[in-house]
Amino acid sequence: MPHVESPSASSRPDKRVRKLVLCFDGTGNEFQGNTSDTNIVKIYDKLDRDNDAQYHYYQPGIGTYDISGGSLNKGTIGNFTSKISRAIDSGIATSFDVHVMAGYRFLMNHYKPGAKIYMFGFSRGAFTARFLARMINRVGLLSKGNDEMIPFAYSLYQSWEQAKDEKEIDVQHKKNLLNNFTSTFCRRDKSYHKEEGKVCYTPVKIYFLGIFDCVSSVAVLETPFGRTPKPVSVVGTAEHVRHAVAVDEFRVKFKAALLNQDLYYEKYEHDEDVKEVWFPGNHGDVGGGWPAHSPEEQEAKPIWWHKILRVFFKDPSGRATKDRSDDAYQMSDIPLSWMIREIELIGAKEESYALKWSPQLEEFKKNLIKKKEQAYKASRHNTMSFGRGSSWLKVLMWKFMDYVPLFPRYELQEGGKWIMQTWPPNMASARDIPNSALLHASVYKRITDQTRERRYKPRNNHGSGDPCLQEGRFIKVEAAHDDTQDVDHTLYALEPMTVEDLNSSATKIVTPKANARKAHIHTGSAARSSAVNGINGLKSRQFVVSAQEVSN
């Protein structure tokens, strides 16, 4: 079951800001104690769990434990039925509601006015975090101890989310019902507005939402006849949002639930700090979960029986090491480093809200400096290819799902619009990348690396046409942070391929600056204007795009 740590009681009043940290792991992911731990476990490991003003919660991924509970020693029949139950859960997320309600319960019992909530998630765990953030903001938090009322709060919220395509009168009824439930049972943040001379109540808002390759493959939320609902939006529910997205994921059931989709479907009039960045690699290469291999293991040519084992069996997990400084580093450590840096940059602006870290964080940074090239040059995984990480049975399963027209997914169209389609089948197609995408330095570095035997040539496009991640299109994005920019986490934009690309980006929001060579990118506006020198708009007010194309 989920692990919860509570701080020790103190007799004296505590004026420090309370921080609540929730970590939701990905499907089938749990603590391994070695390099195959996900970035969610690695973040949890680096938090200062001895700080009595910081509460911590970790939830293993969907499909990792039997939600029916009971004894762990179930016997032969019990273990078999439990394994079947967990396999079904991994496939269609039947326990999604249980995972959301468990996180809600933690917040309900530990939240106090003024507390700062941090949420982290990977894969379906990222979608769990998004859903929970929206639920808290829309419904509110029940008073502490009202555990029996949590299912009612969840059901009302889910019903309201799914009612958006129903008749207007039904939508209004469910909205009124939800509002009445909130006013009767839930608490919201209270503040005194001096100008208006009255007390105002505002929804509880997440302070930081950090997610790795969010996917919304949750069958229990889908409407009849396979219709996939619009992504659960985080717009308006979190002050700071960071999303690390995988470039090289091909599975139809792992299409990314992008913030870009939120920004297209929602009237974006809020002032959130939103940043979505693309990284090379597949789902697990961004969120973690694969075992790391040393440079010697990666460069060694496998003998014939190793190749056979790789085809028929999953890449085995590594062993736990006594000294973590001996661990090899891999692709997923780059997005992890980026996410931690983003947390620290935000924390530096308001130190009382900043997370407290354990010594493991500095150890991680120090080791990453030494083994940075390991991480940059690590091999990519591909669960759609034999011998690239997954067992042959899983590869066949994923291929079957991709080549039959049974699974709807959102695809990018001209004008930046996302539409749901089932036909033609996905057929292992690459993810669509919006015109306004931000790309991490590791993408550019891998594409321009001349030393590789096989050049990195991603086949992603903007919904149609030629691949868009071409070396000549990368344009450096200069951070406007107060600190000196970290060259390891430089971001890039894509120069438009055509005039149509420039005009069709539904998410570009750009305001020209005095310097005609630059454009300031900001959130909180619905305007759509052309960028100076044909540079796409981006959804982050923390950046300035330089029109100076990056040289090789």
PDB file of N, CA and C in Angstrom, residues 302-362:
ATOM      1  N   PRO A 302      27.307  -7.727 -28.261  1.00  0.00           N
ATOM      2  CA  PRO A 302      26.735  -8.893 -27.596  1.00  0.00           C
ATOM      3  C   PRO A 302      26.969 -10.171 -28.390  1.00  0.00           C
ATOM      4  N   ILE A 303      27.261 -11.244 -27.667  1.00  0.00           N
ATOM      5  CA  ILE A 303      27.418 -12.534 -28.329  1.00  0.00           C
ATOM      6  C   ILE A 303      26.034 -13.070 -28.702  1.00  0.00           C
ATOM      7  N   TRP A 304      25.984 -14.106 -29.512  1.00  0.00           N
ATOM      8  CA  TRP A 304      24.728 -14.538 -30.139  1.00  0.00           C
ATOM      9  C   TRP A 304      23.658 -14.890 -29.130  1.00  0.00           C
ATOM     10  N   TRP A 305      24.039 -15.545 -28.028  1.00  0.00           N
ATOM     11  CA  TRP A 305      22.991 -15.963 -27.092  1.00  0.00           C
ATOM     12  C   TRP A 305      22.473 -14.791 -26.263  1.00  0.00           C
ATOM     13  N   HIS A 306      23.281 -13.718 -26.132  1.00  0.00           N
ATOM     14  CA  HIS A 306      22.781 -12.502 -25.488  1.00  0.00           C
ATOM     15  C   HIS A 306      21.702 -11.863 -26.359  1.00  0.00           C
ATOM     16  N   LYS A 307      21.926 -11.888 -27.680  1.00  0.00           N
ATOM     17  CA  LYS A 307      20.933 -11.322 -28.591  1.00  0.00           C
ATOM     18  C   LYS A 307      19.613 -12.077 -28.499  1.00  0.00           C
ATOM     19  N   ILE A 308      19.699 -13.395 -28.380  1.00  0.00           N
ATOM     20  CA  ILE A 308      18.487 -14.208 -28.262  1.00  0.00           C
ATOM     21  C   ILE A 308      17.754 -13.887 -26.962  1.00  0.00           C
ATOM     22  N   LEU A 309      18.511 -13.759 -25.874  1.00  0.00           N
ATOM     23  CA  LEU A 309      17.894 -13.432 -24.586  1.00  0.00           C
ATOM     24  C   LEU A 309      17.196 -12.079 -24.644  1.00  0.00           C
ATOM     25  N   ARG A 310      17.802 -11.117 -25.336  1.00  0.00           N
ATOM     26  CA  ARG A 310      17.214  -9.782 -25.430  1.00  0.00           C
ATOM     27  C   ARG A 310      15.895  -9.806 -26.197  1.00  0.00           C
ATOM     28  N   VAL A 311      15.787 -10.733 -27.154  1.00  0.00           N
ATOM     29  CA  VAL A 311      14.552 -10.828 -27.929  1.00  0.00           C
ATOM     30  C   VAL A 311      13.430 -11.432 -27.096  1.00  0.00           C
ATOM     31  N   PHE A 312      13.744 -12.465 -26.313  1.00  0.00           N
ATOM     32  CA  PHE A 312      12.695 -13.206 -25.620  1.00  0.00           C
ATOM     33  C   PHE A 312      12.403 -12.716 -24.208  1.00  0.00           C
ATOM     34  N   PHE A 313      13.308 -11.954 -23.614  1.00  0.00           N
ATOM     35  CA  PHE A 313      13.110 -11.543 -22.230  1.00  0.00           C
ATOM     36  C   PHE A 313      13.312 -10.042 -22.060  1.00  0.00           C
ATOM     37  N   LYS A 314      12.643  -9.515 -21.052  1.00  0.00           N
ATOM     38  CA  LYS A 314      12.784  -8.098 -20.724  1.00  0.00           C
ATOM     39  C   LYS A 314      14.198  -7.827 -20.241  1.00  0.00           C
ATOM     40  N   ASP A 315      14.681  -6.630 -20.505  1.00  0.00           N
ATOM     41  CA  ASP A 315      15.994  -6.207 -20.017  1.00  0.00           C
ATOM     42  C   ASP A 315      16.013  -6.352 -18.503  1.00  0.00           C
ATOM     43  N   PRO A 316      16.872  -7.228 -17.952  1.00  0.00           N
ATOM     44  CA  PRO A 316      16.826  -7.490 -16.510  1.00  0.00           C
ATOM     45  C   PRO A 316      17.240  -6.283 -15.685  1.00  0.00           C
ATOM     46  N   SER A 317      16.611  -6.163 -14.517  1.00  0.00           N
ATOM     47  CA  SER A 317      16.945  -5.060 -13.615  1.00  0.00           C
ATOM     48  C   SER A 317      18.331  -5.277 -13.034  1.00  0.00           C
ATOM     49  N   GLY A 318      19.025  -4.175 -12.782  1.00  0.00           N
ATOM     50  CA  GLY A 318      20.346  -4.261 -12.186  1.00  0.00           C
ATOM     51  C   GLY A 318      20.283  -4.604 -10.711  1.00  0.00           C
ATOM     52  N   ARG A 319      21.412  -4.907 -10.154  1.00  0.00           N
ATOM     53  CA  ARG A 319      21.485  -5.209  -8.729  1.00  0.00           C
ATOM     54  C   ARG A 319      21.698  -3.925  -7.941  1.00  0.00           C
ATOM     55  N   ALA A 320      21.224  -3.937  -6.713  1.00  0.00           N
ATOM     56  CA  ALA A 320      21.425  -2.786  -5.839  1.00  0.00           C
ATOM     57  C   ALA A 320      22.900  -2.701  -5.467  1.00  0.00           C
ATOM     58  N   THR A 321      23.472  -1.517  -5.544  1.00  0.00           N
ATOM     59  CA  THR A 321      24.874  -1.321  -5.202  1.00  0.00           C
ATOM     60  C   THR A 321      24.999  -0.739  -3.803  1.00  0.00           C
ATOM     61  N   LYS A 322      26.109  -1.043  -3.170  1.00  0.00           N
ATOM     62  CA  LYS A 322      26.345  -0.528  -1.822  1.00  0.00           C
ATOM     63  C   LYS A 322      26.623   0.969  -1.868  1.00  0.00           C
ATOM     64  N   ASP A 323      27.373   1.402  -2.856  1.00  0.00           N
ATOM     65  CA  ASP A 323      27.716   2.813  -3.030  1.00  0.00           C
ATOM     66  C   ASP A 323      27.076   3.317  -4.319  1.00  0.00           C
ATOM     67  N   ARG A 324      26.119   4.240  -4.202  1.00  0.00           N
ATOM     68  CA  ARG A 324      25.393   4.704  -5.387  1.00  0.00           C
ATOM     69  C   ARG A 324      26.280   5.482  -6.352  1.00  0.00           C
ATOM     70  N   SER A 325      27.407   5.945  -5.886  1.00  0.00           N
ATOM     71  CA  SER A 325      28.307   6.661  -6.794  1.00  0.00           C
ATOM     72  C   SER A 325      28.867   5.724  -7.858  1.00  0.00           C
ATOM     73  N   ASP A 326      28.752   4.407  -7.627  1.00  0.00           N
ATOM     74  CA  ASP A 326      29.214   3.430  -8.612  1.00  0.00           C
ATOM     75  C   ASP A 326      28.178   3.173  -9.702  1.00  0.00           C
ATOM     76  N   ASP A 327      26.950   3.636  -9.495  1.00  0.00           N
ATOM     77  CA  ASP A 327      25.881   3.380 -10.457  1.00  0.00           C
ATOM     78  C   ASP A 327      26.165   4.047 -11.799  1.00  0.00           C
ATOM     79  N   ALA A 328      25.797   3.354 -12.865  1.00  0.00           N
ATOM     80  CA  ALA A 328      25.866   3.955 -14.197  1.00  0.00           C
ATOM     81  C   ALA A 328      24.708   4.937 -14.356  1.00  0.00           C
ATOM     82  N   TYR A 329      24.877   5.903 -15.247  1.00  0.00           N
ATOM     83  CA  TYR A 329      23.822   6.879 -15.513  1.00  0.00           C
ATOM     84  C   TYR A 329      23.221   6.613 -16.892  1.00  0.00           C
ATOM     85  N   GLN A 330      21.982   7.064 -17.086  1.00  0.00           N
ATOM     86  CA  GLN A 330      21.254   6.759 -18.315  1.00  0.00           C
ATOM     87  C   GLN A 330      20.468   7.971 -18.793  1.00  0.00           C
ATOM     88  N   MET A 331      19.736   7.805 -19.908  1.00  0.00           N
ATOM     89  CA  MET A 331      19.029   8.919 -20.528  1.00  0.00           C
ATOM     90  C   MET A 331      18.058   9.602 -19.574  1.00  0.00           C
ATOM     91  N   SER A 332      17.349   8.835 -18.766  1.00  0.00           N
ATOM     92  CA  SER A 332      16.315   9.405 -17.893  1.00  0.00           C
ATOM     93  C   SER A 332      16.879  10.301 -16.804  1.00  0.00           C
ATOM     94  N   ASP A 333      18.184  10.218 -16.557  1.00  0.00           N
ATOM     95  CA  ASP A 333      18.786  11.097 -15.549  1.00  0.00           C
ATOM     96  C   ASP A 333      18.879  12.543 -16.040  1.00  0.00           C
ATOM     97  N   ILE A 334      18.832  12.758 -17.348  1.00  0.00           N
ATOM     98  CA  ILE A 334      18.853  14.126 -17.889  1.00  0.00           C
ATOM     99  C   ILE A 334      17.536  14.850 -17.605  1.00  0.00           C
ATOM    100  N   PRO A 335      16.367  14.258 -17.930  1.00  0.00           N
ATOM    101  CA  PRO A 335      15.108  14.912 -17.548  1.00  0.00           C
ATOM    102  C   PRO A 335      14.961  15.082 -16.044  1.00  0.00           C
ATOM    103  N   LEU A 336      15.491  14.126 -15.277  1.00  0.00           N
ATOM    104  CA  LEU A 336      15.443  14.247 -13.817  1.00  0.00           C
ATOM    105  C   LEU A 336      16.231  15.466 -13.361  1.00  0.00           C
ATOM    106  N   SER A 337      17.430  15.638 -13.911  1.00  0.00           N
ATOM    107  CA  SER A 337      18.263  16.788 -13.567  1.00  0.00           C
ATOM    108  C   SER A 337      17.567  18.091 -13.947  1.00  0.00           C
ATOM    109  N   TRP A 338      16.933  18.113 -15.121  1.00  0.00           N
ATOM    110  CA  TRP A 338      16.202  19.310 -15.571  1.00  0.00           C
ATOM    111  C   TRP A 338      15.057  19.644 -14.625  1.00  0.00           C
ATOM    112  N   MET A 339      14.297  18.632 -14.226  1.00  0.00           N
ATOM    113  CA  MET A 339      13.154  18.859 -13.341  1.00  0.00           C
ATOM    114  C   MET A 339      13.611  19.412 -11.996  1.00  0.00           C
ATOM    115  N   ILE A 340      14.667  18.840 -11.438  1.00  0.00           N
ATOM    116  CA  ILE A 340      15.180  19.310 -10.151  1.00  0.00           C
ATOM    117  C   ILE A 340      15.658  20.752 -10.266  1.00  0.00           C
ATOM    118  N   ARG A 341      16.324  21.068 -11.367  1.00  0.00           N
ATOM    119  CA  ARG A 341      16.790  22.444 -11.570  1.00  0.00           C
ATOM    120  C   ARG A 341      15.614  23.412 -11.620  1.00  0.00           C
ATOM    121  N   GLU A 342      14.539  23.037 -12.289  1.00  0.00           N
ATOM    122  CA  GLU A 342      13.356  23.892 -12.366  1.00  0.00           C
ATOM    123  C   GLU A 342      12.759  24.122 -10.977  1.00  0.00           C
ATOM    124  N   ILE A 343      12.719  23.080 -10.167  1.00  0.00           N
ATOM    125  CA  ILE A 343      12.202  23.208  -8.796  1.00  0.00           C
ATOM    126  C   ILE A 343      13.062  24.184  -8.001  1.00  0.00           C
ATOM    127  N   GLU A 344      14.377  24.057  -8.139  1.00  0.00           N
ATOM    128  CA  GLU A 344      15.290  24.915  -7.384  1.00  0.00           C
ATOM    129  C   GLU A 344      15.208  26.369  -7.850  1.00  0.00           C
ATOM    130  N   LEU A 345      15.066  26.596  -9.145  1.00  0.00           N
ATOM    131  CA  LEU A 345      14.956  27.965  -9.654  1.00  0.00           C
ATOM    132  C   LEU A 345      13.701  28.647  -9.120  1.00  0.00           C
ATOM    133  N   ILE A 346      12.614  27.913  -9.062  1.00  0.00           N
ATOM    134  CA  ILE A 346      11.369  28.463  -8.520  1.00  0.00           C
ATOM    135  C   ILE A 346      11.505  28.690  -7.019  1.00  0.00           C
ATOM    136  N   GLY A 347      12.140  27.748  -6.333  1.00  0.00           N
ATOM    137  CA  GLY A 347      12.337  27.879  -4.891  1.00  0.00           C
ATOM    138  C   GLY A 347      13.216  29.047  -4.519  1.00  0.00           C
ATOM    139  N   ALA A 348      14.155  29.401  -5.399  1.00  0.00           N
ATOM    140  CA  ALA A 348      15.058  30.521  -5.119  1.00  0.00           C
ATOM    141  C   ALA A 348      14.322  31.852  -5.099  1.00  0.00           C
ATOM    142  N   LYS A 349      13.176  31.926  -5.763  1.00  0.00           N
ATOM    143  CA  LYS A 349      12.408  33.170  -5.802  1.00  0.00           C
ATOM    144  C   LYS A 349      11.618  33.389  -4.516  1.00  0.00           C
ATOM    145  N   GLU A 350      11.257  32.306  -3.846  1.00  0.00           N
ATOM    146  CA  GLU A 350      10.532  32.393  -2.580  1.00  0.00           C
ATOM    147  C   GLU A 350      11.005  31.246  -1.695  1.00  0.00           C
ATOM    148  N   GLU A 351      12.049  31.509  -0.912  1.00  0.00           N
ATOM    149  CA  GLU A 351      12.724  30.447  -0.178  1.00  0.00           C
ATOM    150  C   GLU A 351      11.828  29.757   0.841  1.00  0.00           C
ATOM    151  N   SER A 352      10.862  30.470   1.396  1.00  0.00           N
ATOM    152  CA  SER A 352       9.992  29.850   2.395  1.00  0.00           C
ATOM    153  C   SER A 352       9.099  28.776   1.778  1.00  0.00           C
ATOM    154  N   TYR A 353       8.908  28.832   0.453  1.00  0.00           N
ATOM    155  CA  TYR A 353       8.094  27.829  -0.233  1.00  0.00           C
ATOM    156  C   TYR A 353       8.936  26.691  -0.800  1.00  0.00           C
ATOM    157  N   ALA A 354      10.254  26.823  -0.756  1.00  0.00           N
ATOM    158  CA  ALA A 354      11.148  25.876  -1.427  1.00  0.00           C
ATOM    159  C   ALA A 354      11.179  24.534  -0.714  1.00  0.00           C
ATOM    160  N   LEU A 355      11.350  23.478  -1.501  1.00  0.00           N
ATOM    161  CA  LEU A 355      11.504  22.146  -0.931  1.00  0.00           C
ATOM    162  C   LEU A 355      12.844  22.026  -0.224  1.00  0.00           C
ATOM    163  N   LYS A 356      12.867  21.185   0.790  1.00  0.00           N
ATOM    164  CA  LYS A 356      14.106  20.876   1.491  1.00  0.00           C
ATOM    165  C   LYS A 356      14.606  19.520   1.003  1.00  0.00           C
ATOM    166  N   TRP A 357      15.905  19.481   0.692  1.00  0.00           N
ATOM    167  CA  TRP A 357      16.486  18.288   0.094  1.00  0.00           C
ATOM    168  C   TRP A 357      17.440  17.595   1.060  1.00  0.00           C
ATOM    169  N   SER A 358      17.676  16.324   0.813  1.00  0.00           N
ATOM    170  CA  SER A 358      18.639  15.553   1.590  1.00  0.00           C
ATOM    171  C   SER A 358      20.006  15.624   0.909  1.00  0.00           C
ATOM    172  N   PRO A 359      21.067  15.149   1.573  1.00  0.00           N
ATOM    173  CA  PRO A 359      22.405  15.160   0.951  1.00  0.00           C
ATOM    174  C   PRO A 359      22.483  14.350  -0.344  1.00  0.00           C
ATOM    175  N   GLN A 360      21.513  13.443  -0.556  1.00  0.00           N
ATOM    176  CA  GLN A 360      21.529  12.641  -1.780  1.00  0.00           C
ATOM    177  C   GLN A 360      21.444  13.499  -3.038  1.00  0.00           C
ATOM    178  N   LEU A 361      20.835  14.684  -2.924  1.00  0.00           N
ATOM    179  CA  LEU A 361      20.709  15.537  -4.108  1.00  0.00           C
ATOM    180  C   LEU A 361      22.079  16.004  -4.583  1.00  0.00           C
ATOM    181  N   GLU A 362      22.904  16.500  -3.666  1.00  0.00           N
ATOM    182  CA  GLU A 362      24.235  16.961  -4.059  1.00  0.00           C
ATOM    183  C   GLU A 362      25.081  15.813  -4.576  1.00  0.00           C
TER     184      GLU A 362
END
